[in-house]
CSV table of C-alpha atoms in Angstrom, one decimal:
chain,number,residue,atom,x,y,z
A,7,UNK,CA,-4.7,42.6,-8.1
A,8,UNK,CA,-4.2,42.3,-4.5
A,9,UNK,CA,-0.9,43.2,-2.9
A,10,UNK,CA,-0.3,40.3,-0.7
A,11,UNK,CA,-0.1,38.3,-4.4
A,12,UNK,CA,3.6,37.9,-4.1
A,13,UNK,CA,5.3,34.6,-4.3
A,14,UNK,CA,6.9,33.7,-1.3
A,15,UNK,CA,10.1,31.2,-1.5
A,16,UNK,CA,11.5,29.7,1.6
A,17,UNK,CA,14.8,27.1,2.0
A,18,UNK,CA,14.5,25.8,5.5
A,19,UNK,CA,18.0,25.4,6.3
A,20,UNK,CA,16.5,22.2,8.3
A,21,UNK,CA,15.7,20.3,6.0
A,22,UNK,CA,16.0,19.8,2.3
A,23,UNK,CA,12.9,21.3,1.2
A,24,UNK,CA,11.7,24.4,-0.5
A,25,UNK,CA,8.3,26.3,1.0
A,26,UNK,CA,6.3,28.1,-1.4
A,27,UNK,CA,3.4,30.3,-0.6
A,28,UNK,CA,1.2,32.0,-2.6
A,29,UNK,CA,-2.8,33.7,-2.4
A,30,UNK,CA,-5.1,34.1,-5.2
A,31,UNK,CA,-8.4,35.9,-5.5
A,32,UNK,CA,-10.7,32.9,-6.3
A,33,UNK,CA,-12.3,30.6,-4.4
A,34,UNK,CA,-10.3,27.4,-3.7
A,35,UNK,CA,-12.5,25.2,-5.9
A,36,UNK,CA,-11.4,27.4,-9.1
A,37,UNK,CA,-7.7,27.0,-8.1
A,38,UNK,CA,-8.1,23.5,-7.0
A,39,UNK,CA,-9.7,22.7,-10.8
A,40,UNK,CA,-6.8,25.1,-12.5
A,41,UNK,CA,-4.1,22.7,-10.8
A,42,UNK,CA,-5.9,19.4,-12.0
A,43,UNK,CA,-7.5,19.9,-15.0
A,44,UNK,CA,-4.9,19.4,-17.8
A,45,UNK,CA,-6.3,21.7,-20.0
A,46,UNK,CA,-6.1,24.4,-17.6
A,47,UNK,CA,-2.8,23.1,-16.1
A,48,UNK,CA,-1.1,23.5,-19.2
A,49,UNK,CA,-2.2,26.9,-20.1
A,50,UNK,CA,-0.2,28.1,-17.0
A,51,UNK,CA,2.5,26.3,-15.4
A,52,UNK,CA,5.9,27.0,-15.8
A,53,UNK,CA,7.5,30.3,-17.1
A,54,UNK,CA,6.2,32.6,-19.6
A,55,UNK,CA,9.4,31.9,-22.3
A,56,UNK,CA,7.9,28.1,-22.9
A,57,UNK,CA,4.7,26.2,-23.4
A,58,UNK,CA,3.5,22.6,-22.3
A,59,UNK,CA,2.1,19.5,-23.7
A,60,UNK,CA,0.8,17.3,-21.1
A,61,UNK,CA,1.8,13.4,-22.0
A,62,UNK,CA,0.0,11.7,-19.3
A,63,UNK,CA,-2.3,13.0,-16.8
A,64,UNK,CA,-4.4,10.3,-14.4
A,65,UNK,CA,-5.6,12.6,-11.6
A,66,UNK,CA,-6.5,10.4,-8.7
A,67,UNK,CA,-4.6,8.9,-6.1
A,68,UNK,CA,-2.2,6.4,-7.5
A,69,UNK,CA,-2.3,8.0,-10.9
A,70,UNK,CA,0.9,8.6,-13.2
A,71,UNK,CA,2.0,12.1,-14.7
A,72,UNK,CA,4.3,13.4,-17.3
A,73,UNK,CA,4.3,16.9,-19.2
A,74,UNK,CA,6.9,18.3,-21.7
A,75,UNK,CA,8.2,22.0,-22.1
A,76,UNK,CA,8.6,23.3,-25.8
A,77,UNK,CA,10.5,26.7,-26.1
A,78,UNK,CA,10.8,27.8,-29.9
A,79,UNK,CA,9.3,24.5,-31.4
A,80,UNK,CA,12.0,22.6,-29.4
A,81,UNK,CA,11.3,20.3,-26.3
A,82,UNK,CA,13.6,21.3,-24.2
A,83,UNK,CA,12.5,19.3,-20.9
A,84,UNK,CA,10.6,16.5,-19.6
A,85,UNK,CA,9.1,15.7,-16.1
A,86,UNK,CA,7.0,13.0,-15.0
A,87,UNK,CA,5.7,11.6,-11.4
A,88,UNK,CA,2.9,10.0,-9.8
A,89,UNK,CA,0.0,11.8,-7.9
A,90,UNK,CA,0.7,9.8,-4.7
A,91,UNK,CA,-3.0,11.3,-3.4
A,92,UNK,CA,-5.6,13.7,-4.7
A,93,UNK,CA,-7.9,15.0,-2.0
A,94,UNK,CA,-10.6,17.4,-3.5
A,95,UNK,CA,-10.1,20.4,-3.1
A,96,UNK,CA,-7.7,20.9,-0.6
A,97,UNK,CA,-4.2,18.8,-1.2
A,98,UNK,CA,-2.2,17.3,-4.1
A,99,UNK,CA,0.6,14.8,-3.6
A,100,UNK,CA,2.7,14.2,-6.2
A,101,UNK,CA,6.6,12.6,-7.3
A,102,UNK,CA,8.2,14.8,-9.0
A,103,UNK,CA,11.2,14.0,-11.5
A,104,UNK,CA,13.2,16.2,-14.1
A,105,UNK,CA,13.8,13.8,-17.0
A,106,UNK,CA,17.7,15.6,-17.5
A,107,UNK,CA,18.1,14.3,-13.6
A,108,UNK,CA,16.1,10.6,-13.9
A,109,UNK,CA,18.1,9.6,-10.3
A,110,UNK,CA,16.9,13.0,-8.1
A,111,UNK,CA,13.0,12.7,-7.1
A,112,UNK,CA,10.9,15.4,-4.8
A,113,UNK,CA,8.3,15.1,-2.7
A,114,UNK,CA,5.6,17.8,-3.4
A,115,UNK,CA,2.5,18.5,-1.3
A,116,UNK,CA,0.1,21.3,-2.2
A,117,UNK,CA,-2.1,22.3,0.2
A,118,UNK,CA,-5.3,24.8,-0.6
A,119,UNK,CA,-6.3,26.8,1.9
A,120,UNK,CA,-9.9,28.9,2.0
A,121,UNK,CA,-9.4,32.4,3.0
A,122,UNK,CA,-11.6,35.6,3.5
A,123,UNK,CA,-13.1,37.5,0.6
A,124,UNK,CA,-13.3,34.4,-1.8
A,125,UNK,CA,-9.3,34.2,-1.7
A,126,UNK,CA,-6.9,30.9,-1.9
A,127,UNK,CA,-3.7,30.3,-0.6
A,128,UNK,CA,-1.6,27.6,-2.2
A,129,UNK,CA,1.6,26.5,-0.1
A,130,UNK,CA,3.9,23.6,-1.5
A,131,UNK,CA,6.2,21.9,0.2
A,132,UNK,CA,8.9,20.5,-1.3
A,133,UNK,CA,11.0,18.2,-0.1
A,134,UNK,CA,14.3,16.8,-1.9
A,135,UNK,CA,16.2,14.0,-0.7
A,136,UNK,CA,19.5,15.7,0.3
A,137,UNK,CA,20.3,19.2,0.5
A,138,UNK,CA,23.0,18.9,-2.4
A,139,UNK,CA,19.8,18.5,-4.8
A,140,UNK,CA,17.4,21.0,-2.5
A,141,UNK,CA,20.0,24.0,-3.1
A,142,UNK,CA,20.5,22.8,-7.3
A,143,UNK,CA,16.6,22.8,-7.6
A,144,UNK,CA,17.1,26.3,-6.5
A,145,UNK,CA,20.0,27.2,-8.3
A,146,UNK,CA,18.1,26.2,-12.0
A,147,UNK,CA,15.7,29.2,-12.6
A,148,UNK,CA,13.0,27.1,-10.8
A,149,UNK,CA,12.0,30.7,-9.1
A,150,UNK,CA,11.4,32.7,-12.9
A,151,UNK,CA,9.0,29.3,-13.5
A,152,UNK,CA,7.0,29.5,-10.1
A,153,UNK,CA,6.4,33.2,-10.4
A,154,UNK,CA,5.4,33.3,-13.9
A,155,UNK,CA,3.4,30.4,-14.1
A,156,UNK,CA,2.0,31.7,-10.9
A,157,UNK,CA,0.9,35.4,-12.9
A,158,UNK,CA,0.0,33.4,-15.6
A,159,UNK,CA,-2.9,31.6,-13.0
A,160,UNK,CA,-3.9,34.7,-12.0
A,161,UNK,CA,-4.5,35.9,-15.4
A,162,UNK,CA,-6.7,32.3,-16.0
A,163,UNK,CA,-8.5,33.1,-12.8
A,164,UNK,CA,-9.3,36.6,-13.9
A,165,UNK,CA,-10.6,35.5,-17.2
A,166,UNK,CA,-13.6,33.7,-16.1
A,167,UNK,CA,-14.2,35.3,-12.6
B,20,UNK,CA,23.6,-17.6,6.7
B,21,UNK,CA,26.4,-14.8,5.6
B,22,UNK,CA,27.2,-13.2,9.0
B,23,UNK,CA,27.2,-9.9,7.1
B,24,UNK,CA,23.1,-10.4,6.6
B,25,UNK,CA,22.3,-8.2,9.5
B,26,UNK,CA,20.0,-5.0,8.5
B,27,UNK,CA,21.8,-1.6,9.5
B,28,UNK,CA,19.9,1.3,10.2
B,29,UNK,CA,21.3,4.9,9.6
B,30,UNK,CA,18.9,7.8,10.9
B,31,UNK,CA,20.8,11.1,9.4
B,32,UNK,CA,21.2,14.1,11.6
B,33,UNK,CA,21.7,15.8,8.8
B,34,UNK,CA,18.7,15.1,6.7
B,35,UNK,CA,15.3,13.8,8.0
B,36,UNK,CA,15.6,10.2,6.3
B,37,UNK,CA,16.3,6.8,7.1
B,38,UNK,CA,18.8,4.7,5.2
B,39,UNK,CA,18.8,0.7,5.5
B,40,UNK,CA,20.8,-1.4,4.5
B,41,UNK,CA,20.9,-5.4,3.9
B,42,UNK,CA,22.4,-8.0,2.2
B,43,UNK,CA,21.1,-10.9,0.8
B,44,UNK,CA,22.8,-14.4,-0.4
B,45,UNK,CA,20.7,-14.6,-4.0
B,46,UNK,CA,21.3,-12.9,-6.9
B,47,UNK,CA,20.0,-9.7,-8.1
B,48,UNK,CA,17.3,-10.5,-10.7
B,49,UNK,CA,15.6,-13.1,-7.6
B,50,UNK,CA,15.7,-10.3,-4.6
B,51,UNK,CA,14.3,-8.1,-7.5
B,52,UNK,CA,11.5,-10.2,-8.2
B,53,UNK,CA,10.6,-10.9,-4.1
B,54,UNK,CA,9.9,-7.0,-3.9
B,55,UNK,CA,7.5,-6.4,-7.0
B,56,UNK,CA,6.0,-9.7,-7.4
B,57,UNK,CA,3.0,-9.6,-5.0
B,58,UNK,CA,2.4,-13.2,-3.9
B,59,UNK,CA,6.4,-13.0,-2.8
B,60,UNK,CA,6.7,-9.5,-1.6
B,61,UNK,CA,2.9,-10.0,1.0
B,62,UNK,CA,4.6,-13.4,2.4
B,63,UNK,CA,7.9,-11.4,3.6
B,64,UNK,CA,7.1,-7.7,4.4
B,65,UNK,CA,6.3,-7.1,7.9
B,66,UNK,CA,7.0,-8.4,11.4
B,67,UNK,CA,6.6,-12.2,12.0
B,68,UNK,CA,3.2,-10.9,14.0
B,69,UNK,CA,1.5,-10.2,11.1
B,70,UNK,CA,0.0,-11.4,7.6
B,71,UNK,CA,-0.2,-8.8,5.1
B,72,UNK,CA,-2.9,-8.6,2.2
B,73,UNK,CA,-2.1,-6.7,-1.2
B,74,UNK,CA,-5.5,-5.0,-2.0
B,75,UNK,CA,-3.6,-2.9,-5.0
B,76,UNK,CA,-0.7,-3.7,-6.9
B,77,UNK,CA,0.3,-1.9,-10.4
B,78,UNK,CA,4.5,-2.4,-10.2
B,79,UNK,CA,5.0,-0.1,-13.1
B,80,UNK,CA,6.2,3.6,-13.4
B,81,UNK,CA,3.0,5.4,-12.4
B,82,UNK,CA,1.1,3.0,-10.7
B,83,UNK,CA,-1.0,2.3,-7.3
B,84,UNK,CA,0.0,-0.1,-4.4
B,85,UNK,CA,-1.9,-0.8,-1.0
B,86,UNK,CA,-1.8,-3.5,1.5
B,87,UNK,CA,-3.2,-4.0,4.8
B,88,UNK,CA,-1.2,-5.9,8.0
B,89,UNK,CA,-3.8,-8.4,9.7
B,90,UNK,CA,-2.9,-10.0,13.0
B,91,UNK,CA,-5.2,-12.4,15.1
B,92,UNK,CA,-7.8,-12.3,11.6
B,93,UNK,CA,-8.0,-8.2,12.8
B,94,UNK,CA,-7.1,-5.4,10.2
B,95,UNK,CA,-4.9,-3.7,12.0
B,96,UNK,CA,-3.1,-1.1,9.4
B,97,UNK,CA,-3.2,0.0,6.0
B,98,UNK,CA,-0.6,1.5,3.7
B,99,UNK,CA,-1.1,3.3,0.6
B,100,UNK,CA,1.3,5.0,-2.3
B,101,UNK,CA,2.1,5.1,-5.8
B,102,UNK,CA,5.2,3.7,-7.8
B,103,UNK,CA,7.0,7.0,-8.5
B,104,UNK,CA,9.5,4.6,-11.3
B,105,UNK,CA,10.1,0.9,-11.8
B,106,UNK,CA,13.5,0.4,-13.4
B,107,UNK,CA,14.6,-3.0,-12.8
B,108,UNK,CA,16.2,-4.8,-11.8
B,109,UNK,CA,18.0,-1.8,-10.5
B,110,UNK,CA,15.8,0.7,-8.6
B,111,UNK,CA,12.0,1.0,-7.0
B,112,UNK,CA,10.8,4.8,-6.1
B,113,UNK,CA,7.8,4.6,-4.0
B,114,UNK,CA,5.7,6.8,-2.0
B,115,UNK,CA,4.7,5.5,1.5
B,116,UNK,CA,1.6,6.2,3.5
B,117,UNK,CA,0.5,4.5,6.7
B,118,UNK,CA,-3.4,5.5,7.0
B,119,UNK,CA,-3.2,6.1,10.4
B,120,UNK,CA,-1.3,9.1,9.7
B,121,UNK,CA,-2.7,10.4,6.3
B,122,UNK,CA,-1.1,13.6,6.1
B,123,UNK,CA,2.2,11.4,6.2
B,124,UNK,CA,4.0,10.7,3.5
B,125,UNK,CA,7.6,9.0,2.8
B,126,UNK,CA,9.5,9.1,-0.7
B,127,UNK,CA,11.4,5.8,-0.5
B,128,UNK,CA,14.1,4.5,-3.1
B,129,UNK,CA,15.0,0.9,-2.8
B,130,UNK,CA,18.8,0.1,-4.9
B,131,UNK,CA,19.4,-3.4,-5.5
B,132,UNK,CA,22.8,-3.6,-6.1
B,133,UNK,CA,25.2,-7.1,-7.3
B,134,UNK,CA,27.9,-8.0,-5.3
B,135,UNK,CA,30.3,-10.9,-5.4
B,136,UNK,CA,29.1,-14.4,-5.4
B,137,UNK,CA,25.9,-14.2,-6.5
B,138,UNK,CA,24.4,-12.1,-3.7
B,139,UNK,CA,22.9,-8.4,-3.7
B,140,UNK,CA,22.5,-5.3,-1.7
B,141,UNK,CA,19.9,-3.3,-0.8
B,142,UNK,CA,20.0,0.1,0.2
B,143,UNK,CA,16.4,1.8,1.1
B,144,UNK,CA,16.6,5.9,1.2
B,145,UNK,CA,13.6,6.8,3.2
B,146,UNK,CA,12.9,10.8,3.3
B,147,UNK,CA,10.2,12.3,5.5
B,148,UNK,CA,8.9,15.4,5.5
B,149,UNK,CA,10.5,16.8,8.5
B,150,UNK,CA,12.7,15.8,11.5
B,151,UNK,CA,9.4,15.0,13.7
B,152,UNK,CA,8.0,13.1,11.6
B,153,UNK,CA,11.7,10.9,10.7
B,154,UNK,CA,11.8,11.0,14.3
B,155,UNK,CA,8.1,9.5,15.0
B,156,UNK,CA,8.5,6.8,12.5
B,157,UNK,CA,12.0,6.0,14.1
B,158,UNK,CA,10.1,5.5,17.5
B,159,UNK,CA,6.6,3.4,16.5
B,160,UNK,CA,8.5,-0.2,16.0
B,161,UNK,CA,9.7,0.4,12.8
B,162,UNK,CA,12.6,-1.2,13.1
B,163,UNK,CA,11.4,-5.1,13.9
B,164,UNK,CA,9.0,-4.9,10.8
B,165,UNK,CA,12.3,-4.3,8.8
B,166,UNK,CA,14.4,-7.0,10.5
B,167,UNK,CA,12.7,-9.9,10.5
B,168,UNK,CA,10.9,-8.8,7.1
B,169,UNK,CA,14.0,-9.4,6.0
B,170,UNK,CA,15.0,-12.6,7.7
B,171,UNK,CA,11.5,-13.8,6.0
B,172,UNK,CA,13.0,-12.4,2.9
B,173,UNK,CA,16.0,-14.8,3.2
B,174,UNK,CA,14.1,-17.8,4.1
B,175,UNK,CA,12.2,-17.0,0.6
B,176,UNK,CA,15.4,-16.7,-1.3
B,177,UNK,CA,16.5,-20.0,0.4
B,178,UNK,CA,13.7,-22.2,-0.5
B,179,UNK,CA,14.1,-22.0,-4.4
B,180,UNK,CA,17.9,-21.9,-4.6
């Protein structure tokens, strides 16, 4: 695996958002299909401890969301949004809401980025509506999530390459 | 007309949003109903300049919305976004494109709030995606869409009282 595979986290302290940056070695079509195909999608997000049933799942602009985590036979948390615009294959926008929170609501836009060698770069933004909720989005164990679920799209990509 | 029906407008330093803020002399459940009924909510959005046409419409957790602002029988802007959550007659969470700008994208949340004597408040958090953009939307007119919107919102609200 290529070094520069790191997950990069960033809190602007200029707004309430939350950068994250991170390269893969597949081509951007590949990633783009592992972030909106459910079957896929649910094979890797989130952190290695739980797994994820996808409830709904309309993936086109205007479409609706909502997945579940399950840890030990137990759902433990729910999330749900709406993809606000899909534009194949380089950005997702979706809503996103934690079901334990139903007021707090981000922003998330993914953007996929070609690079050299057959190589992707995701970078999400994030952006929460106050910096109160930006800093206790980072506070949860939102970073373990990202950066296993992250591995765990590596390990997807490498399968089939 | 109340003299406290004037719209504020609060640009944060602090955060790059917009907050808005109006009272109305109906009750809840009929301001509710002018912003997700579409016949209402296309004959009061928007400055007195221009007729608005709703081309999608699906009020519901999840769904799609898009209109288009037509002055002198010319198209002159379109909007797009999806409804992040419905929960009435409480609270609409949108997301907010103007297509002249598509990488632009607001998370709104419109709280419609009862007060005494019949009448209701609503407060509209609008987040951006960075100062600049806040900042842009601040300066393109913004402001006299919302205002007399509104007073076409309380001329509704009068008719069928």
């Amino acid at each position: 695996m290529s070094s520069t595979n790191k997950t990069e986290i960033i809190a602007s302290d200029k707004a309430p958002s939350i950068v994250i940056i991170r390269e893969f070695d597949a081509p951007r079509e590949r990633v783009f299909r592992a972030w909106t195909d459910p079957e896929l999608y649910a094979q890797w997000v989130g952190p290695r401890s739980v797994s994820t049933k996808i409830t709904k799942w309309s993936v086109r602009t205007g479409g609706e969301w909502a997945f579940t985590n399950i840890r030990d036979g137990e759902e433990i948390a729910s999330f749900f949004g709406s993809f606000h615009e899909v534009r194949a294959p380089e950005r997702v926008v979706w809503t996103f809401t934690w079901e334990g929170e139903p007021d707090g609501v981000s922003l998330e836009t993914m953007t996929f980025e070609e690079l050299d060698g057959g190589r992707t770069r995701i970078t999400t933004l994030s952006v929460a509506e106050s910096f109160e909720i930006r800093d206790q989005i980072l506070a949860s164990g939102m970073e373990v999530g990202v950066i296993e679920g992250y591995e765990k799209l590596d390990e997807i990509l490498a399968r089939s390459a």
